[in-house]
mmCIF file with all atom_site columns, C-alpha atoms in Angstrom:
data_model
loop_
_atom_site.group_PDB
_atom_site.id
_atom_site.type_symbol
_atom_site.label_atom_id
_atom_site.label_alt_id
_atom_site.label_comp_id
_atom_site.label_asym_id
_atom_site.label_entity_id
_atom_site.label_seq_id
_atom_site.pdbx_PDB_ins_code
_atom_site.Cartn_x
_atom_site.Cartn_y
_atom_site.Cartn_z
_atom_site.occupancy
_atom_site.B_iso_or_equiv
_atom_site.pdbx_formal_charge
_atom_site.auth_seq_id
_atom_site.auth_comp_id
_atom_site.auth_asym_id
_atom_site.auth_atom_id
_atom_site.pdbx_PDB_model_num
ATOM 1   C CA . UNK A 1 1   ? -61.807 -42.772 29.128 1.00 0.00 ? 1186 UNK A CA 1
ATOM 2   C CA . UNK A 1 2   ? -61.219 -39.779 31.440 1.00 0.00 ? 1187 UNK A CA 1
ATOM 3   C CA . UNK A 1 3   ? -64.966 -39.175 31.275 1.00 0.00 ? 1188 UNK A CA 1
ATOM 4   C CA . UNK A 1 4   ? -65.840 -42.402 33.006 1.00 0.00 ? 1189 UNK A CA 1
ATOM 5   C CA . UNK A 1 5   ? -62.921 -42.754 35.389 1.00 0.00 ? 1190 UNK A CA 1
ATOM 6   C CA . UNK A 1 6   ? -64.065 -42.509 39.087 1.00 0.00 ? 1191 UNK A CA 1
ATOM 7   C CA . UNK A 1 7   ? -67.819 -42.250 38.182 1.00 0.00 ? 1192 UNK A CA 1
ATOM 8   C CA . UNK A 1 8   ? -70.790 -43.851 40.108 1.00 0.00 ? 1193 UNK A CA 1
ATOM 9   C CA . UNK A 1 9   ? -72.671 -46.709 38.517 1.00 0.00 ? 1194 UNK A CA 1
ATOM 10  C CA . UNK A 1 10  ? -75.475 -44.253 37.766 1.00 0.00 ? 1195 UNK A CA 1
ATOM 11  C CA . UNK A 1 11  ? -73.110 -41.920 36.057 1.00 0.00 ? 1196 UNK A CA 1
ATOM 12  C CA . UNK A 1 12  ? -71.663 -44.734 34.150 1.00 0.00 ? 1197 UNK A CA 1
ATOM 13  C CA . UNK A 1 13  ? -75.059 -45.711 33.017 1.00 0.00 ? 1198 UNK A CA 1
ATOM 14  C CA . UNK A 1 14  ? -75.542 -42.149 31.815 1.00 0.00 ? 1199 UNK A CA 1
ATOM 15  C CA . UNK A 1 15  ? -72.359 -42.416 29.743 1.00 0.00 ? 1200 UNK A CA 1
ATOM 16  C CA . UNK A 1 16  ? -73.727 -45.565 28.116 1.00 0.00 ? 1201 UNK A CA 1
ATOM 17  C CA . UNK A 1 17  ? -77.068 -43.673 27.284 1.00 0.00 ? 1202 UNK A CA 1
ATOM 18  C CA . UNK A 1 18  ? -74.980 -41.040 25.503 1.00 0.00 ? 1203 UNK A CA 1
ATOM 19  C CA . UNK A 1 19  ? -73.345 -43.837 23.437 1.00 0.00 ? 1204 UNK A CA 1
ATOM 20  C CA . UNK A 1 20  ? -76.472 -46.046 22.955 1.00 0.00 ? 1205 UNK A CA 1
ATOM 21  C CA . UNK A 1 21  ? -78.805 -43.153 21.993 1.00 0.00 ? 1206 UNK A CA 1
ATOM 22  C CA . UNK A 1 22  ? -76.216 -41.760 19.643 1.00 0.00 ? 1207 UNK A CA 1
ATOM 23  C CA . UNK A 1 23  ? -76.101 -38.297 21.330 1.00 0.00 ? 1208 UNK A CA 1
ATOM 24  C CA . UNK A 1 24  ? -72.587 -37.915 19.883 1.00 0.00 ? 1209 UNK A CA 1
ATOM 25  C CA . UNK A 1 25  ? -73.879 -37.785 16.282 1.00 0.00 ? 1210 UNK A CA 1
ATOM 26  C CA . UNK A 1 26  ? -74.804 -34.209 17.139 1.00 0.00 ? 1211 UNK A CA 1
ATOM 27  C CA . UNK A 1 27  ? -72.711 -33.359 20.283 1.00 0.00 ? 1212 UNK A CA 1
ATOM 28  C CA . UNK A 1 28  ? -68.929 -33.741 20.822 1.00 0.00 ? 1213 UNK A CA 1
ATOM 29  C CA . UNK A 1 29  ? -67.123 -34.890 23.924 1.00 0.00 ? 1214 UNK A CA 1
ATOM 30  C CA . UNK A 1 30  ? -63.463 -34.432 24.189 1.00 0.00 ? 1215 UNK A CA 1
ATOM 31  C CA . UNK A 1 31  ? -63.364 -33.092 20.648 1.00 0.00 ? 1216 UNK A CA 1
ATOM 32  C CA . UNK A 1 32  ? -64.934 -36.274 19.194 1.00 0.00 ? 1217 UNK A CA 1
ATOM 33  C CA . UNK A 1 33  ? -68.518 -36.436 17.824 1.00 0.00 ? 1218 UNK A CA 1
ATOM 34  C CA . UNK A 1 34  ? -70.807 -34.207 15.927 1.00 0.00 ? 1219 UNK A CA 1
ATOM 35  C CA . UNK A 1 35  ? -70.764 -30.467 15.571 1.00 0.00 ? 1220 UNK A CA 1
ATOM 36  C CA . UNK A 1 36  ? -74.440 -29.798 15.031 1.00 0.00 ? 1221 UNK A CA 1
ATOM 37  C CA . UNK A 1 37  ? -75.228 -29.356 18.720 1.00 0.00 ? 1222 UNK A CA 1
ATOM 38  C CA . UNK A 1 38  ? -73.006 -27.668 21.446 1.00 0.00 ? 1223 UNK A CA 1
ATOM 39  C CA . UNK A 1 39  ? -70.053 -29.689 22.846 1.00 0.00 ? 1224 UNK A CA 1
ATOM 40  C CA . UNK A 1 40  ? -70.876 -31.500 26.066 1.00 0.00 ? 1225 UNK A CA 1
ATOM 41  C CA . UNK A 1 41  ? -67.608 -30.648 27.619 1.00 0.00 ? 1226 UNK A CA 1
ATOM 42  C CA . UNK A 1 42  ? -68.403 -28.120 30.365 1.00 0.00 ? 1227 UNK A CA 1
ATOM 43  C CA . UNK A 1 43  ? -72.113 -28.513 29.972 1.00 0.00 ? 1228 UNK A CA 1
ATOM 44  C CA . UNK A 1 44  ? -72.543 -28.590 33.698 1.00 0.00 ? 1229 UNK A CA 1
ATOM 45  C CA . UNK A 1 45  ? -71.035 -25.195 33.957 1.00 0.00 ? 1230 UNK A CA 1
ATOM 46  C CA . UNK A 1 46  ? -73.768 -23.769 31.613 1.00 0.00 ? 1231 UNK A CA 1
ATOM 47  C CA . UNK A 1 47  ? -76.890 -25.635 32.577 1.00 0.00 ? 1232 UNK A CA 1
ATOM 48  C CA . UNK A 1 48  ? -78.340 -26.718 35.951 1.00 0.00 ? 1233 UNK A CA 1
ATOM 49  C CA . UNK A 1 49  ? -79.698 -30.224 36.649 1.00 0.00 ? 1234 UNK A CA 1
ATOM 50  C CA . UNK A 1 50  ? -83.146 -29.070 36.057 1.00 0.00 ? 1235 UNK A CA 1
ATOM 51  C CA . UNK A 1 51  ? -82.175 -27.350 32.834 1.00 0.00 ? 1236 UNK A CA 1
ATOM 52  C CA . UNK A 1 52  ? -80.534 -30.501 31.553 1.00 0.00 ? 1237 UNK A CA 1
ATOM 53  C CA . UNK A 1 53  ? -83.601 -32.561 32.208 1.00 0.00 ? 1238 UNK A CA 1
ATOM 54  C CA . UNK A 1 54  ? -85.808 -29.975 30.485 1.00 0.00 ? 1239 UNK A CA 1
ATOM 55  C CA . UNK A 1 55  ? -83.452 -29.709 27.440 1.00 0.00 ? 1240 UNK A CA 1
ATOM 56  C CA . UNK A 1 56  ? -83.406 -33.601 27.019 1.00 0.00 ? 1241 UNK A CA 1
ATOM 57  C CA . UNK A 1 57  ? -87.121 -34.036 27.581 1.00 0.00 ? 1242 UNK A CA 1
ATOM 58  C CA . UNK A 1 58  ? -88.331 -30.982 25.591 1.00 0.00 ? 1243 UNK A CA 1
ATOM 59  C CA . UNK A 1 59  ? -85.504 -30.216 23.302 1.00 0.00 ? 1244 UNK A CA 1
ATOM 60  C CA . UNK A 1 60  ? -84.984 -26.696 21.993 1.00 0.00 ? 1245 UNK A CA 1
ATOM 61  C CA . UNK A 1 61  ? -82.949 -24.809 19.538 1.00 0.00 ? 1246 UNK A CA 1
ATOM 62  C CA . UNK A 1 62  ? -81.878 -27.467 17.043 1.00 0.00 ? 1247 UNK A CA 1
ATOM 63  C CA . UNK A 1 63  ? -82.282 -30.350 19.404 1.00 0.00 ? 1248 UNK A CA 1
ATOM 64  C CA . UNK A 1 64  ? -85.437 -32.608 19.157 1.00 0.00 ? 1249 UNK A CA 1
ATOM 65  C CA . UNK A 1 65  ? -87.299 -33.587 22.282 1.00 0.00 ? 1250 UNK A CA 1
ATOM 66  C CA . UNK A 1 66  ? -86.410 -37.013 23.639 1.00 0.00 ? 1251 UNK A CA 1
ATOM 67  C CA . UNK A 1 67  ? -89.038 -37.258 26.283 1.00 0.00 ? 1252 UNK A CA 1
ATOM 68  C CA . UNK A 1 68  ? -90.852 -40.132 24.469 1.00 0.00 ? 1253 UNK A CA 1
ATOM 69  C CA . UNK A 1 69  ? -87.529 -41.836 23.447 1.00 0.00 ? 1254 UNK A CA 1
ATOM 70  C CA . UNK A 1 70  ? -85.991 -42.206 26.911 1.00 0.00 ? 1255 UNK A CA 1
ATOM 71  C CA . UNK A 1 71  ? -87.268 -43.999 30.060 1.00 0.00 ? 1256 UNK A CA 1
ATOM 72  C CA . UNK A 1 72  ? -87.151 -41.847 33.219 1.00 0.00 ? 1257 UNK A CA 1
ATOM 73  C CA . UNK A 1 73  ? -84.182 -43.987 34.555 1.00 0.00 ? 1258 UNK A CA 1
ATOM 74  C CA . UNK A 1 74  ? -82.323 -43.235 31.359 1.00 0.00 ? 1259 UNK A CA 1
ATOM 75  C CA . UNK A 1 75  ? -82.883 -39.513 31.743 1.00 0.00 ? 1260 UNK A CA 1
ATOM 76  C CA . UNK A 1 76  ? -81.844 -39.617 35.438 1.00 0.00 ? 1261 UNK A CA 1
ATOM 77  C CA . UNK A 1 77  ? -78.648 -41.525 34.455 1.00 0.00 ? 1262 UNK A CA 1
ATOM 78  C CA . UNK A 1 78  ? -77.910 -39.257 31.578 1.00 0.00 ? 1263 UNK A CA 1
ATOM 79  C CA . UNK A 1 79  ? -78.223 -36.044 33.654 1.00 0.00 ? 1264 UNK A CA 1
ATOM 80  C CA . UNK A 1 80  ? -76.219 -37.577 36.489 1.00 0.00 ? 1265 UNK A CA 1
ATOM 81  C CA . UNK A 1 81  ? -73.342 -38.189 33.940 1.00 0.00 ? 1266 UNK A CA 1
ATOM 82  C CA . UNK A 1 82  ? -73.695 -34.752 32.351 1.00 0.00 ? 1267 UNK A CA 1
ATOM 83  C CA . UNK A 1 83  ? -73.500 -33.086 35.854 1.00 0.00 ? 1268 UNK A CA 1
ATOM 84  C CA . UNK A 1 84  ? -69.903 -34.401 35.894 1.00 0.00 ? 1269 UNK A CA 1
ATOM 85  C CA . UNK A 1 85  ? -68.960 -32.642 32.720 1.00 0.00 ? 1270 UNK A CA 1
ATOM 86  C CA . UNK A 1 86  ? -67.040 -29.589 33.944 1.00 0.00 ? 1271 UNK A CA 1
ATOM 87  C CA . UNK A 1 87  ? -63.653 -28.685 34.693 1.00 0.00 ? 1272 UNK A CA 1
ATOM 88  C CA . UNK A 1 88  ? -62.515 -29.664 38.186 1.00 0.00 ? 1273 UNK A CA 1
ATOM 89  C CA . UNK A 1 89  ? -61.774 -26.013 39.039 1.00 0.00 ? 1274 UNK A CA 1
ATOM 90  C CA . UNK A 1 90  ? -65.148 -24.731 37.907 1.00 0.00 ? 1275 UNK A CA 1
ATOM 91  C CA . UNK A 1 91  ? -68.351 -24.740 39.888 1.00 0.00 ? 1276 UNK A CA 1
ATOM 92  C CA . UNK A 1 92  ? -71.464 -26.294 38.491 1.00 0.00 ? 1277 UNK A CA 1
ATOM 93  C CA . UNK A 1 93  ? -74.225 -24.106 37.018 1.00 0.00 ? 1278 UNK A CA 1
ATOM 94  C CA . UNK A 1 94  ? -76.629 -22.646 39.603 1.00 0.00 ? 1279 UNK A CA 1
ATOM 95  C CA . UNK A 1 95  ? -80.196 -21.408 39.228 1.00 0.00 ? 1280 UNK A CA 1
ATOM 96  C CA . UNK A 1 96  ? -80.612 -17.783 38.685 1.00 0.00 ? 1281 UNK A CA 1
ATOM 97  C CA . UNK A 1 97  ? -81.269 -15.961 41.946 1.00 0.00 ? 1282 UNK A CA 1
ATOM 98  C CA . UNK A 1 98  ? -84.644 -14.483 42.167 1.00 0.00 ? 1283 UNK A CA 1
ATOM 99  C CA . UNK A 1 99  ? -84.365 -10.787 42.774 1.00 0.00 ? 1284 UNK A CA 1
ATOM 100 C CA . UNK A 1 100 ? -87.252 -9.342  44.797 1.00 0.00 ? 1285 UNK A CA 1
ATOM 101 C CA . UNK A 1 101 ? -89.230 -6.553  42.944 1.00 0.00 ? 1286 UNK A CA 1
ATOM 102 C CA . UNK A 1 102 ? -88.092 -3.029  43.778 1.00 0.00 ? 1287 UNK A CA 1
ATOM 103 C CA . UNK A 1 103 ? -90.798 -1.182  45.713 1.00 0.00 ? 1288 UNK A CA 1
ATOM 104 C CA . UNK A 1 104 ? -91.573 2.423   44.930 1.00 0.00 ? 1289 UNK A CA 1
#
């Protein structure tokens, strides 16, 4: 229940997508669920929003692509919910900074 407390309607819809699309067959949340994929606890500290979208749509590693199985609104809701999955004292993942090339 702690994962849905205080969430926006969009984020709650994302939590429903996780349940309805059986993401927890492979991924755990709060120690419950599958072990095939990585736990979703703290996923927002590891992946940015763009990376989450890409992972869901294109898959990668052991995860199949779900781009053809989810409506765009479901992806948006799912990512909005997953962005909340981080400890309160940890910042969300940030894109890697682009380092300018060293001139010689």
